[in-house]
mmCIF file of N, CA and C in Angstrom:
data_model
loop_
_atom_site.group_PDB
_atom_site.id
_atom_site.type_symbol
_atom_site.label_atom_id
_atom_site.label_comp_id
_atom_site.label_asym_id
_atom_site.label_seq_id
_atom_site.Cartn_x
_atom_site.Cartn_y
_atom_site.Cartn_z
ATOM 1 N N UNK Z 4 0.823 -1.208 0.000
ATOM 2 C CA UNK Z 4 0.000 0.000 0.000
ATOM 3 C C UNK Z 4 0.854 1.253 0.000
ATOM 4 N N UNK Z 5 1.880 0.756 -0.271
ATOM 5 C CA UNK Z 5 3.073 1.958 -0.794
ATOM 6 C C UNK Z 5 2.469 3.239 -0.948
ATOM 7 N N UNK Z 6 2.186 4.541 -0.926
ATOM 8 C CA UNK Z 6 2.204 5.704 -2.073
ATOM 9 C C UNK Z 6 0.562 5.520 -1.043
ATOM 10 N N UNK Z 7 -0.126 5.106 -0.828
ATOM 11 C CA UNK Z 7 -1.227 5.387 -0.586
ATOM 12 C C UNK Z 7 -1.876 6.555 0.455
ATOM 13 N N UNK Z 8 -2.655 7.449 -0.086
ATOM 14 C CA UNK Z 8 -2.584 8.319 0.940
ATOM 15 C C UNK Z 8 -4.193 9.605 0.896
ATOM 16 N N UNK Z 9 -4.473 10.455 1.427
ATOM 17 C CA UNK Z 9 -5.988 10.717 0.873
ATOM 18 C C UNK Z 9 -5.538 11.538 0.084
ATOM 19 N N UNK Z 10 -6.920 12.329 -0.528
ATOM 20 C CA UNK Z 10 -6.902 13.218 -1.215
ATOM 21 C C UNK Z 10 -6.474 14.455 -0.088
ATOM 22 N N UNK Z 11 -6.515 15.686 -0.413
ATOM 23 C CA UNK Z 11 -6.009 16.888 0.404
ATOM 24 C C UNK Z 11 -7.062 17.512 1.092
ATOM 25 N N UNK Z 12 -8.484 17.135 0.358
ATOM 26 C CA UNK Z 12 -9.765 17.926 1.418
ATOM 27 C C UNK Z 12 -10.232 16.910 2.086
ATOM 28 N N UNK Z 13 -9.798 15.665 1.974
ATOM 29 C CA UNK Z 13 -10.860 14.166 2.841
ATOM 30 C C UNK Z 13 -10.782 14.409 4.103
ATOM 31 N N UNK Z 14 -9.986 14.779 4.648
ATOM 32 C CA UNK Z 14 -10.212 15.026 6.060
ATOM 33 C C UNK Z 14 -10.867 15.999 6.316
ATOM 34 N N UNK Z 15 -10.644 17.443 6.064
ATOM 35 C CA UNK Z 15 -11.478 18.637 6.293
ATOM 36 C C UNK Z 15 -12.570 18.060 6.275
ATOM 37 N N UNK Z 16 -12.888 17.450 5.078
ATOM 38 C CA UNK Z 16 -14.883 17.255 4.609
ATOM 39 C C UNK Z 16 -15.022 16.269 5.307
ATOM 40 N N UNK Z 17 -14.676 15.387 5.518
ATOM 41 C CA UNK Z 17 -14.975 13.863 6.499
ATOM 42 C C UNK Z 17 -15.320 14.761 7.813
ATOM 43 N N UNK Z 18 -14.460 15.863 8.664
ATOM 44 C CA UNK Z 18 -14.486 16.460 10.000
ATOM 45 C C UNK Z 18 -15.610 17.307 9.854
ATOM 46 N N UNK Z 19 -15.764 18.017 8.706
ATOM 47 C CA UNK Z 19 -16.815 18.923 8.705
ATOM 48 C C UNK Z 19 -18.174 18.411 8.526
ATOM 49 N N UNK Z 20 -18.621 17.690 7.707
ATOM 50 C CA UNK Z 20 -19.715 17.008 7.717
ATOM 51 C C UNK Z 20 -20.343 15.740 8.736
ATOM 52 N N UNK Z 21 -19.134 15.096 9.588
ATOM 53 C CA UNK Z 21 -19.565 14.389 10.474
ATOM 54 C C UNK Z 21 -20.663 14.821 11.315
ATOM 55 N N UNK Z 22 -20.332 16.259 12.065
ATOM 56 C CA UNK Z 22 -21.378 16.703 12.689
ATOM 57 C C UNK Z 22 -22.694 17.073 12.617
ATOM 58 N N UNK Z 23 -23.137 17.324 11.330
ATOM 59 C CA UNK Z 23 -24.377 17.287 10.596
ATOM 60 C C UNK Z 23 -25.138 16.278 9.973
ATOM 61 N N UNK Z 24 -24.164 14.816 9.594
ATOM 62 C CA UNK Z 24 -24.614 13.982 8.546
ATOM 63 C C UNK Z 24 -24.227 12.441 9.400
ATOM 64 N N UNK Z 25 -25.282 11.795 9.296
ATOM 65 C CA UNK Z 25 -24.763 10.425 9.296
ATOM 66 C C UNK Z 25 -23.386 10.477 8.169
ATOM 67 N N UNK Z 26 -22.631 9.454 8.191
ATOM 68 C CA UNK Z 26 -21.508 9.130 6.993
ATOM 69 C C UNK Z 26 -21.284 8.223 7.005
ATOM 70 N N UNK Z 27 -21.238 7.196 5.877
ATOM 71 C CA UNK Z 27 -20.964 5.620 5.846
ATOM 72 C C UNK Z 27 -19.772 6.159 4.394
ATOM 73 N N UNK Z 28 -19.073 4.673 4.717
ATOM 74 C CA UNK Z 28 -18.518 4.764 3.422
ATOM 75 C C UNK Z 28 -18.725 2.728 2.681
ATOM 76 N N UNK Z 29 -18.358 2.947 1.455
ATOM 77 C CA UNK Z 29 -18.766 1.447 0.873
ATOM 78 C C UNK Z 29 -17.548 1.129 -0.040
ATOM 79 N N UNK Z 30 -16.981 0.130 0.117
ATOM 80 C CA UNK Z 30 -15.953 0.410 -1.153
ATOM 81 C C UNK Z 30 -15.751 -1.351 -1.320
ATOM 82 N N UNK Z 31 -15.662 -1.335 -2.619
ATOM 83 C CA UNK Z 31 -15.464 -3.063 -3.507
ATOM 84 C C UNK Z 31 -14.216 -3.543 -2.538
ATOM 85 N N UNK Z 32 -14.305 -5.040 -3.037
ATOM 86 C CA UNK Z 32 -13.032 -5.882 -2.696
ATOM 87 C C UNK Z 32 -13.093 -6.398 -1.505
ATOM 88 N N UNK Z 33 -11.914 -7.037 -1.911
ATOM 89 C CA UNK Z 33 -12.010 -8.255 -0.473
ATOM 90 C C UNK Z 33 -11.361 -7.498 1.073
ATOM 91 N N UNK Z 34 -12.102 -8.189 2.140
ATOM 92 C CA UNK Z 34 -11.629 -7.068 2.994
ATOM 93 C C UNK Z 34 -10.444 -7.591 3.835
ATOM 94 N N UNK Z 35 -9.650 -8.767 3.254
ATOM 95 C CA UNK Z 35 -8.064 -8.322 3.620
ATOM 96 C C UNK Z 35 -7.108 -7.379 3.104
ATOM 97 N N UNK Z 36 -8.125 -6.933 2.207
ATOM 98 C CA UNK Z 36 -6.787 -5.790 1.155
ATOM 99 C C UNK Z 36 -7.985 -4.343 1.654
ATOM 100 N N UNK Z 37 -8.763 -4.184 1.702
ATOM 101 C CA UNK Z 37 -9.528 -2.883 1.990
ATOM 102 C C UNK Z 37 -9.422 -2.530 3.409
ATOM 103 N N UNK Z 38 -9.691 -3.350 4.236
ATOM 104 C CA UNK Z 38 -9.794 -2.991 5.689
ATOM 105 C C UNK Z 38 -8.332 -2.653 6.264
ATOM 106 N N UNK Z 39 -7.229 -2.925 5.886
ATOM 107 C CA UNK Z 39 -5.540 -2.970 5.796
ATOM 108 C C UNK Z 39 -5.685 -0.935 5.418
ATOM 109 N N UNK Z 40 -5.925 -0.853 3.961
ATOM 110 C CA UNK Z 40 -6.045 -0.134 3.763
ATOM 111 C C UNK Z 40 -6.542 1.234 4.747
ATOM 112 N N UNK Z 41 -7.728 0.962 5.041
ATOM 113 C CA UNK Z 41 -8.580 1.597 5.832
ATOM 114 C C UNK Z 41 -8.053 1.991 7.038
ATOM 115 N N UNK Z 42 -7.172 0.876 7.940
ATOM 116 C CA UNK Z 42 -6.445 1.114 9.122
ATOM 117 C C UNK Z 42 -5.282 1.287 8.454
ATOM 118 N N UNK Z 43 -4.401 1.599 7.599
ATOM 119 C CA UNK Z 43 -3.125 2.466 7.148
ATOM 120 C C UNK Z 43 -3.622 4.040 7.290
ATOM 121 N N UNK Z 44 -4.778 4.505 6.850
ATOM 122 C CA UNK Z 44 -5.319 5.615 6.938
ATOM 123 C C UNK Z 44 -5.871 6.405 7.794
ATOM 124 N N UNK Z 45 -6.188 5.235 8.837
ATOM 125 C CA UNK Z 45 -6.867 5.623 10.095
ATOM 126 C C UNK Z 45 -7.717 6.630 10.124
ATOM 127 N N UNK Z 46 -8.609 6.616 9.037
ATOM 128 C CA UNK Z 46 -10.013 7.068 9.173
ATOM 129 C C UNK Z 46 -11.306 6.533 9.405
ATOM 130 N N UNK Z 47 -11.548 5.328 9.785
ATOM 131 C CA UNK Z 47 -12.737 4.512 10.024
ATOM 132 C C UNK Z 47 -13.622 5.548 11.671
ATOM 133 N N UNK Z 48 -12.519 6.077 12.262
ATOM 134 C CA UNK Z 48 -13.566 6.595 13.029
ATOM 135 C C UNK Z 48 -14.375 7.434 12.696
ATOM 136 N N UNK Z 49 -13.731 7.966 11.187
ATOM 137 C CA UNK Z 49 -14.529 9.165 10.963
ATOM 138 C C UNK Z 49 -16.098 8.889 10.153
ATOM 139 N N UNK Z 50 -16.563 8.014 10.043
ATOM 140 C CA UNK Z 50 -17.664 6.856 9.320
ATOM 141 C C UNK Z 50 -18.361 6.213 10.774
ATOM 142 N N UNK Z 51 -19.648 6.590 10.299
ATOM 143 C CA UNK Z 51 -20.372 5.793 11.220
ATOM 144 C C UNK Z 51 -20.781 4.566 11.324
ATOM 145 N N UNK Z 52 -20.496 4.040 9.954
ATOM 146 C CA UNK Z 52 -20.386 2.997 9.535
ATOM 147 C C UNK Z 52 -19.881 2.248 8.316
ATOM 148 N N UNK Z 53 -19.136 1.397 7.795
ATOM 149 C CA UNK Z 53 -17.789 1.041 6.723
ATOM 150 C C UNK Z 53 -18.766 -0.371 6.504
ATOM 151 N N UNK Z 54 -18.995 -0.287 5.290
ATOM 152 C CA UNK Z 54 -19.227 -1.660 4.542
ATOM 153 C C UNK Z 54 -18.240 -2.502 3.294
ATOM 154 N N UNK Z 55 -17.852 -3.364 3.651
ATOM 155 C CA UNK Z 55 -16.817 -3.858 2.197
ATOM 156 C C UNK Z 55 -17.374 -4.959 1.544
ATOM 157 N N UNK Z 56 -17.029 -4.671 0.585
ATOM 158 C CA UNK Z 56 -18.271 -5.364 -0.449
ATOM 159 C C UNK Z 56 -18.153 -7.099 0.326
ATOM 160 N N UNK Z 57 -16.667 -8.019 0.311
ATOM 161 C CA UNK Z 57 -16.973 -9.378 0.661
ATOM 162 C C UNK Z 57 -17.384 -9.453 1.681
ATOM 163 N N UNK Z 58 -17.206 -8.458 2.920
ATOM 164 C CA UNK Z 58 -17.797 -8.661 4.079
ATOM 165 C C UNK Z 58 -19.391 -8.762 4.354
ATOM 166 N N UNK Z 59 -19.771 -7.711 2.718
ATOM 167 C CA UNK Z 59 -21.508 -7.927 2.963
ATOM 168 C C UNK Z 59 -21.819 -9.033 1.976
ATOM 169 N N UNK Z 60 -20.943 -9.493 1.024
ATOM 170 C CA UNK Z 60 -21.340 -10.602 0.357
ATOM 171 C C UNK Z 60 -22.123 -9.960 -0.981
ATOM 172 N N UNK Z 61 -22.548 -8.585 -1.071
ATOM 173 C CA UNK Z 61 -22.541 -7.759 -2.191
ATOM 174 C C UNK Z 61 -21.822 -6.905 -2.862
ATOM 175 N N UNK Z 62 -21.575 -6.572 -3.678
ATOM 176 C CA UNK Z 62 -20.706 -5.912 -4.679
ATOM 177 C C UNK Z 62 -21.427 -4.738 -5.266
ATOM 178 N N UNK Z 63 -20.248 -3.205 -5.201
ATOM 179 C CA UNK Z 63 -21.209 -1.936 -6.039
ATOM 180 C C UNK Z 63 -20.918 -2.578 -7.781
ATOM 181 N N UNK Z 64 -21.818 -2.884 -8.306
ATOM 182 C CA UNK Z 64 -23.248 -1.787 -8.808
ATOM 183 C C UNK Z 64 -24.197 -2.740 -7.814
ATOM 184 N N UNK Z 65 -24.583 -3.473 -7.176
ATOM 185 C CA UNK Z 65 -25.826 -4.446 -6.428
ATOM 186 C C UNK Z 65 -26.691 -3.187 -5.520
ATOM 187 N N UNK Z 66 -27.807 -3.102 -6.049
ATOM 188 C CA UNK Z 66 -28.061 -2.347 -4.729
ATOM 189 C C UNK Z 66 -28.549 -2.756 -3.443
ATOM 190 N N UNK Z 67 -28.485 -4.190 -3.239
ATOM 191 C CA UNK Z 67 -28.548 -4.300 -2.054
ATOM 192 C C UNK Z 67 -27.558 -3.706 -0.647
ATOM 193 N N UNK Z 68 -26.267 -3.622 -1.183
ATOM 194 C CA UNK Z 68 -25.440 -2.861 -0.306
ATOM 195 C C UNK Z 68 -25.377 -1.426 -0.109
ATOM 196 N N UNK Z 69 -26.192 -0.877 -1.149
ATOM 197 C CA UNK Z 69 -26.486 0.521 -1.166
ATOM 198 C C UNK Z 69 -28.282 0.788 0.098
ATOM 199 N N UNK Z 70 -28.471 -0.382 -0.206
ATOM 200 C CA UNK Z 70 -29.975 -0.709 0.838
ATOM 201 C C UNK Z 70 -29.559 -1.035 2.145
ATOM 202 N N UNK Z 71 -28.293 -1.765 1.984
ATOM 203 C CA UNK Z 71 -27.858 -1.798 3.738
ATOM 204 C C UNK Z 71 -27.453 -1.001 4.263
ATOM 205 N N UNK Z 72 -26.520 0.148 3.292
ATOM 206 C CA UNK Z 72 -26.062 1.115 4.312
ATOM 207 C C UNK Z 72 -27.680 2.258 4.811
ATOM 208 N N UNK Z 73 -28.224 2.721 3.679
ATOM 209 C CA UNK Z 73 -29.439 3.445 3.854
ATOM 210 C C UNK Z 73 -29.920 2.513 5.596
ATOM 211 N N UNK Z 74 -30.279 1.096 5.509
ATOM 212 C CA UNK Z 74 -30.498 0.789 6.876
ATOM 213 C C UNK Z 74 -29.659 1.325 7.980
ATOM 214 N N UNK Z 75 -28.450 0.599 8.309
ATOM 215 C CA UNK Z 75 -27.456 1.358 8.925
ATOM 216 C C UNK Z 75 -27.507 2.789 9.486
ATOM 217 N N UNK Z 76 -27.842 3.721 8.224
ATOM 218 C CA UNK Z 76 -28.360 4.982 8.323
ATOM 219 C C UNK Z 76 -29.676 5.386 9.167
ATOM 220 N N UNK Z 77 -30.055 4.559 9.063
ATOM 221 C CA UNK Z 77 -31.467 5.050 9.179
ATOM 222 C C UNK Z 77 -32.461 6.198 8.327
ATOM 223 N N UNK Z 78 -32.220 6.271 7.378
ATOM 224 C CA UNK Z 78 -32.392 6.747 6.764
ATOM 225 C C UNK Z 78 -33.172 6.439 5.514
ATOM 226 N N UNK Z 79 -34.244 7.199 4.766
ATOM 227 C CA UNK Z 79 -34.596 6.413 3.626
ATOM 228 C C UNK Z 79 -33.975 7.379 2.402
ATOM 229 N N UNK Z 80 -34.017 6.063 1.412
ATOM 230 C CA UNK Z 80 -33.349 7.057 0.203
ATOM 231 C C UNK Z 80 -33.199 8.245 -0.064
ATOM 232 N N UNK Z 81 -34.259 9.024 -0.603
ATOM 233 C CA UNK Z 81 -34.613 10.049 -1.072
ATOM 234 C C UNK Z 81 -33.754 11.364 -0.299
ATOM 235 N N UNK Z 82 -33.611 10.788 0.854
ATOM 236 C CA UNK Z 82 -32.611 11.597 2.128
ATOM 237 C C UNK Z 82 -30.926 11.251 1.951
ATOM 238 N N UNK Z 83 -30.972 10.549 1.078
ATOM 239 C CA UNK Z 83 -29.435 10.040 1.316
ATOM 240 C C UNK Z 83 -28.847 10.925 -0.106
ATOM 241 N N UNK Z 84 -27.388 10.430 -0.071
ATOM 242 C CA UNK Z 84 -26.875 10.925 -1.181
ATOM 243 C C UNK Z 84 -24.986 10.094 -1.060
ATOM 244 N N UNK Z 85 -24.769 9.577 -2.221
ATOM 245 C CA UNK Z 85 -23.835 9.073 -2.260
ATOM 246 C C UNK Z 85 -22.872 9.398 -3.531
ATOM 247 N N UNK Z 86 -21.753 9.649 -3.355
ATOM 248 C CA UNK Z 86 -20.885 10.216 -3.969
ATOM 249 C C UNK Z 86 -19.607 8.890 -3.922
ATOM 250 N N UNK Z 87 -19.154 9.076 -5.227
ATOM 251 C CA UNK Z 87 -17.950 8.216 -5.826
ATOM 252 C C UNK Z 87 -17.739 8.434 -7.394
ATOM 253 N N UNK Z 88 -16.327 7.931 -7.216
ATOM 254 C CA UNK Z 88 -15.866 8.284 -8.375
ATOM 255 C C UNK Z 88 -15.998 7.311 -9.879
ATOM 256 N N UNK Z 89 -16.567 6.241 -9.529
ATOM 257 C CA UNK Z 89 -17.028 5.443 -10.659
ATOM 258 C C UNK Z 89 -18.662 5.432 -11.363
ATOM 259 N N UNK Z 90 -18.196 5.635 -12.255
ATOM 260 C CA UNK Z 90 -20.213 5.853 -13.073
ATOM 261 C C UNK Z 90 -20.627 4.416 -13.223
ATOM 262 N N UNK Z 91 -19.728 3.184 -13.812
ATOM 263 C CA UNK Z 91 -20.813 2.202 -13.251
ATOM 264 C C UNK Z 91 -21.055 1.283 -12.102
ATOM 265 N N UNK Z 92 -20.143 1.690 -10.992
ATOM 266 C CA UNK Z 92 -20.137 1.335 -10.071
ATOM 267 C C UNK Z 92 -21.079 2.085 -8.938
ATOM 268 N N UNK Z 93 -20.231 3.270 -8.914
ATOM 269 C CA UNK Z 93 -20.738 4.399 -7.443
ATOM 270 C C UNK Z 93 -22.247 4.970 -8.036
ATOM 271 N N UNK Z 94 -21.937 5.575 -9.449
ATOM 272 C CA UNK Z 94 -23.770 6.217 -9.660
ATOM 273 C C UNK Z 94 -24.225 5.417 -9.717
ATOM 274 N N UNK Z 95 -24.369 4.367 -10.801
ATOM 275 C CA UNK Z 95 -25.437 3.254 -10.977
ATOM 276 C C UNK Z 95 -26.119 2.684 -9.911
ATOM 277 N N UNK Z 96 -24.945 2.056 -9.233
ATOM 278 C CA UNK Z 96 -25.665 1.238 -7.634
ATOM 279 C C UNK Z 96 -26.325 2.052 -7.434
ATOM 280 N N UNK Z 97 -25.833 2.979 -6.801
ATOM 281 C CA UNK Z 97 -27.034 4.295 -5.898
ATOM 282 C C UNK Z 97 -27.936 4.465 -6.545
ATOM 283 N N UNK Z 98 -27.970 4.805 -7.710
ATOM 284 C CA UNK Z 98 -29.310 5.305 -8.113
ATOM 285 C C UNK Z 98 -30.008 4.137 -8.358
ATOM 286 N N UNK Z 99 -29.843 2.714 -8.579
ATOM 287 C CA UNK Z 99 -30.109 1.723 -8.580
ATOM 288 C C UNK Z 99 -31.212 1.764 -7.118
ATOM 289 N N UNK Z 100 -30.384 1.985 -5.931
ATOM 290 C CA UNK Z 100 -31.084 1.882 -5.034
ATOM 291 C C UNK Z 100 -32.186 2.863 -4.293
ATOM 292 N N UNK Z 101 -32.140 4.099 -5.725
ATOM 293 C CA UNK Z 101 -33.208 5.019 -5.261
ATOM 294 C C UNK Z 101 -32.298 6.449 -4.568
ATOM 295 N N UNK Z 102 -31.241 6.360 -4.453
ATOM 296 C CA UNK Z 102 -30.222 7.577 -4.245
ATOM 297 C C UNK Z 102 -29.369 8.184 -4.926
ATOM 298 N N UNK Z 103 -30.079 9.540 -4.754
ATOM 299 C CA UNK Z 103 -29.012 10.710 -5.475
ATOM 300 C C UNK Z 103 -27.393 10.115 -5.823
ATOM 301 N N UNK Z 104 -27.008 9.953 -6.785
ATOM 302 C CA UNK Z 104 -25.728 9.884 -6.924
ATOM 303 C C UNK Z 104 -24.888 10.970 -7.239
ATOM 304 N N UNK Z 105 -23.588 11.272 -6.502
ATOM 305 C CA UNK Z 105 -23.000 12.209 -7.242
ATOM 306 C C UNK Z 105 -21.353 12.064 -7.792
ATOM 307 N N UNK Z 106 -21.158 12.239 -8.931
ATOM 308 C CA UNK Z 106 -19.672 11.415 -9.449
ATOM 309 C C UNK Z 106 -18.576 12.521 -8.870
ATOM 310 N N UNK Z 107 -18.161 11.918 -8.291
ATOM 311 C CA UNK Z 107 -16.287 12.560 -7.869
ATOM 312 C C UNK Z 107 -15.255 12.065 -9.299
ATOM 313 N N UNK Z 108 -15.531 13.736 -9.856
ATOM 314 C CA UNK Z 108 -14.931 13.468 -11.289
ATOM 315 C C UNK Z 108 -13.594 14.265 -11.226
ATOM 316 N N UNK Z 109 -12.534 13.952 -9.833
ATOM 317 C CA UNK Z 109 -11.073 14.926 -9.979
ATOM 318 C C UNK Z 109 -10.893 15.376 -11.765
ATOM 319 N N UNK Z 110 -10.461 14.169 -12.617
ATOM 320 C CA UNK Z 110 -9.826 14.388 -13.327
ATOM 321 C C UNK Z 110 -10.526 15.061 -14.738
ATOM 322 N N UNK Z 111 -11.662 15.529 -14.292
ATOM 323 C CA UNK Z 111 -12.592 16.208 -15.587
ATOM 324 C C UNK Z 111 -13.202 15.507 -16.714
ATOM 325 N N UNK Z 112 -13.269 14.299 -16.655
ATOM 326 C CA UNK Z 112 -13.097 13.317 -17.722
ATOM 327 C C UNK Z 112 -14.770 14.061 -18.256
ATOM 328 N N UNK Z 113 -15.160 13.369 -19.424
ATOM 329 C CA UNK Z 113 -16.282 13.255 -20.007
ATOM 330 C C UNK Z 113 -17.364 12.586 -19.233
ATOM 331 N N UNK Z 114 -18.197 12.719 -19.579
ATOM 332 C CA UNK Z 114 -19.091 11.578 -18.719
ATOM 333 C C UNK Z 114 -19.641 10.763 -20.217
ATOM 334 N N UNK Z 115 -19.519 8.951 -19.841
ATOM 335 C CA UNK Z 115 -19.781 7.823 -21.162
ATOM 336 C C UNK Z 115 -20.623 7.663 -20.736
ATOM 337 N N UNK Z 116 -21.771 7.268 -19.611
ATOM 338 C CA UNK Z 116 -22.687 6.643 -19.635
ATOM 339 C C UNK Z 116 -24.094 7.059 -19.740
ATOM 340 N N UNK Z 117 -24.937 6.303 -20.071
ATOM 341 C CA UNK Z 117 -26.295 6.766 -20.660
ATOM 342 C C UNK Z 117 -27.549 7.305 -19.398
ATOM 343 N N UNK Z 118 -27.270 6.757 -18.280
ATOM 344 C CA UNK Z 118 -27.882 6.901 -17.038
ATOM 345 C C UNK Z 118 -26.625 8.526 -16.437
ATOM 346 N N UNK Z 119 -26.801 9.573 -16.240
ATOM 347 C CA UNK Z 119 -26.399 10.536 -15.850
ATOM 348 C C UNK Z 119 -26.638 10.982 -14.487
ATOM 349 N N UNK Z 120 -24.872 11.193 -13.382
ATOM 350 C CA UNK Z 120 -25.621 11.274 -12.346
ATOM 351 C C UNK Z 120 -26.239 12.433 -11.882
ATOM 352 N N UNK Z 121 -26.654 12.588 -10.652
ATOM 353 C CA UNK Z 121 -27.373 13.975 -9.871
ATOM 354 C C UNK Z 121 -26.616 15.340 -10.087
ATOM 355 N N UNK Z 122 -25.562 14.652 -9.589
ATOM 356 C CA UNK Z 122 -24.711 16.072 -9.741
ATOM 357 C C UNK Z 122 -22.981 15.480 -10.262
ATOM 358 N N UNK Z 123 -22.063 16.747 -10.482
ATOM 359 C CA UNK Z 123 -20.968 16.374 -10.716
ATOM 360 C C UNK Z 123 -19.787 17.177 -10.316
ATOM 361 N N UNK Z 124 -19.003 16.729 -9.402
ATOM 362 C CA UNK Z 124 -18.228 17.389 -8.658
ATOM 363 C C UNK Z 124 -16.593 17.569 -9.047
ATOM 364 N N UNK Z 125 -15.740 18.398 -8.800
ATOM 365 C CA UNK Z 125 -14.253 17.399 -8.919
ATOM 366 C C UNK Z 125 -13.850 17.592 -7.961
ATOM 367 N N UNK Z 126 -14.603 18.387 -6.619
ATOM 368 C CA UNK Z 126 -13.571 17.822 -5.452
ATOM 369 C C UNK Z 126 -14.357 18.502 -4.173
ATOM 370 N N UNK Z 127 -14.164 18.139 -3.028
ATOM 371 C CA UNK Z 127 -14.963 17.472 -1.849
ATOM 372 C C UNK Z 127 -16.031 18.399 -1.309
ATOM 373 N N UNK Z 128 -14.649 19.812 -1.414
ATOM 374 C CA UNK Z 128 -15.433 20.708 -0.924
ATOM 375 C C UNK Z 128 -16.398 21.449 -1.758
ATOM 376 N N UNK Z 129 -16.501 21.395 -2.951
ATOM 377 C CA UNK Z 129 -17.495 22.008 -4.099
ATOM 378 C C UNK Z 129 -19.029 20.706 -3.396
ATOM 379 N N UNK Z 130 -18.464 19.996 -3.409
ATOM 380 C CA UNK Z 130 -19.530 18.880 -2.893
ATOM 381 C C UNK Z 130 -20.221 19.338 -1.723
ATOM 382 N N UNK Z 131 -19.586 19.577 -0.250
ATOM 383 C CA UNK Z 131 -20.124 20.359 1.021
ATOM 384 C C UNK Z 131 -20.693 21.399 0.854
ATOM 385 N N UNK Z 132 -20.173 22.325 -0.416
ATOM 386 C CA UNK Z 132 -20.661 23.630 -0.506
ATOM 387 C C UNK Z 132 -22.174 23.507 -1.127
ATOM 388 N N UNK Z 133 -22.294 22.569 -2.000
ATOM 389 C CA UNK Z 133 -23.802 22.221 -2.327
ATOM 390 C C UNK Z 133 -24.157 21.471 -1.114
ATOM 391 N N UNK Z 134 -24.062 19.902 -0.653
ATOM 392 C CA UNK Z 134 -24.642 19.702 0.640
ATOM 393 C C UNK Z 134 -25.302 20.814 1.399
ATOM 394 N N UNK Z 135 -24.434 21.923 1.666
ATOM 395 C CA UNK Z 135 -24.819 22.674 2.541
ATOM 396 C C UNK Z 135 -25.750 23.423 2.187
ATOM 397 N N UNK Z 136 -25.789 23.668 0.898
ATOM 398 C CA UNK Z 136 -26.864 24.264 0.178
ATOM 399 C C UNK Z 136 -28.075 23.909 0.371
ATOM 400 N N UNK Z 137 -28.305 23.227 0.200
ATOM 401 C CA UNK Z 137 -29.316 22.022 0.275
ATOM 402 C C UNK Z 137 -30.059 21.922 1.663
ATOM 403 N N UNK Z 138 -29.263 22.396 2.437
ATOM 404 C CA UNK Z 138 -29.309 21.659 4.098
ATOM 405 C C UNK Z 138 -30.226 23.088 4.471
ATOM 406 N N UNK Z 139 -30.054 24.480 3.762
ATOM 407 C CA UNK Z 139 -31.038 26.176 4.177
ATOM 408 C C UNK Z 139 -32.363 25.885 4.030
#
């Protein structure tokens, strides 16, 4: 996990939004290589709750794991909102499961797919600054 390390606003926005927002995070793969990860970074406290895909036995695009965290949450869809950087993984699932998706597009790319998400960001805090929008 050499080189691995966050982006430059993940912490600010992880600290700033904790206090207002439930926060889960969901991420693919097996969880001897993700959860490693996760504690190299030592941000799991900042998540109220961490799902990995083998640990739930579902995989993003499925929306059943997008339905477990909403449980977890307590929360129902329409209230949630999930952000990632893959269109057929992170939007699809979500919106699959009835939630706003929003693509974390750092690198500006185009958008290929035919399903378009909610919104489109390239970085965390443009994201909080709408959240917060939202939240008046």
């Amino acid at each position: 996990y050499r080189g691995l390390e966050l982006f430059d606003d993940a912490l600010e926005v992880l600290e700033a939004v904790r206090d207002e927002f439930i926060v889960g995070m969901i991420t693919n793969g097996p969880t001897d290589i993700q959860q490693p990860k996760i504690d190299l970074l030592a941000i799991e406290h900042l998540f109220d709750f961490t799902l990995i895909s083998e640990s739930t036995g579902y995989w993003k695009p499925d929306p059943r794991i997008f339905e477990l965290a909403l449980e977890l949450a307590g929360v129902p869809a329409h209230l949630a909102v999930y952000i990632g950087d893959s269109p057929d993984h992170d939007v699809a699932g979500a919106q699959a499961a009835g939630i706003p998706a929003v693509w974390m597009n750092r690198a500006g790319l185009e958008w290929q797919s035919e399903r378009h998400p909610d919104l489109a960001v390239t970085d965390l805090r443009s994201f909080v600054e709408h959240l917060m929008g939202l939240d008046d």
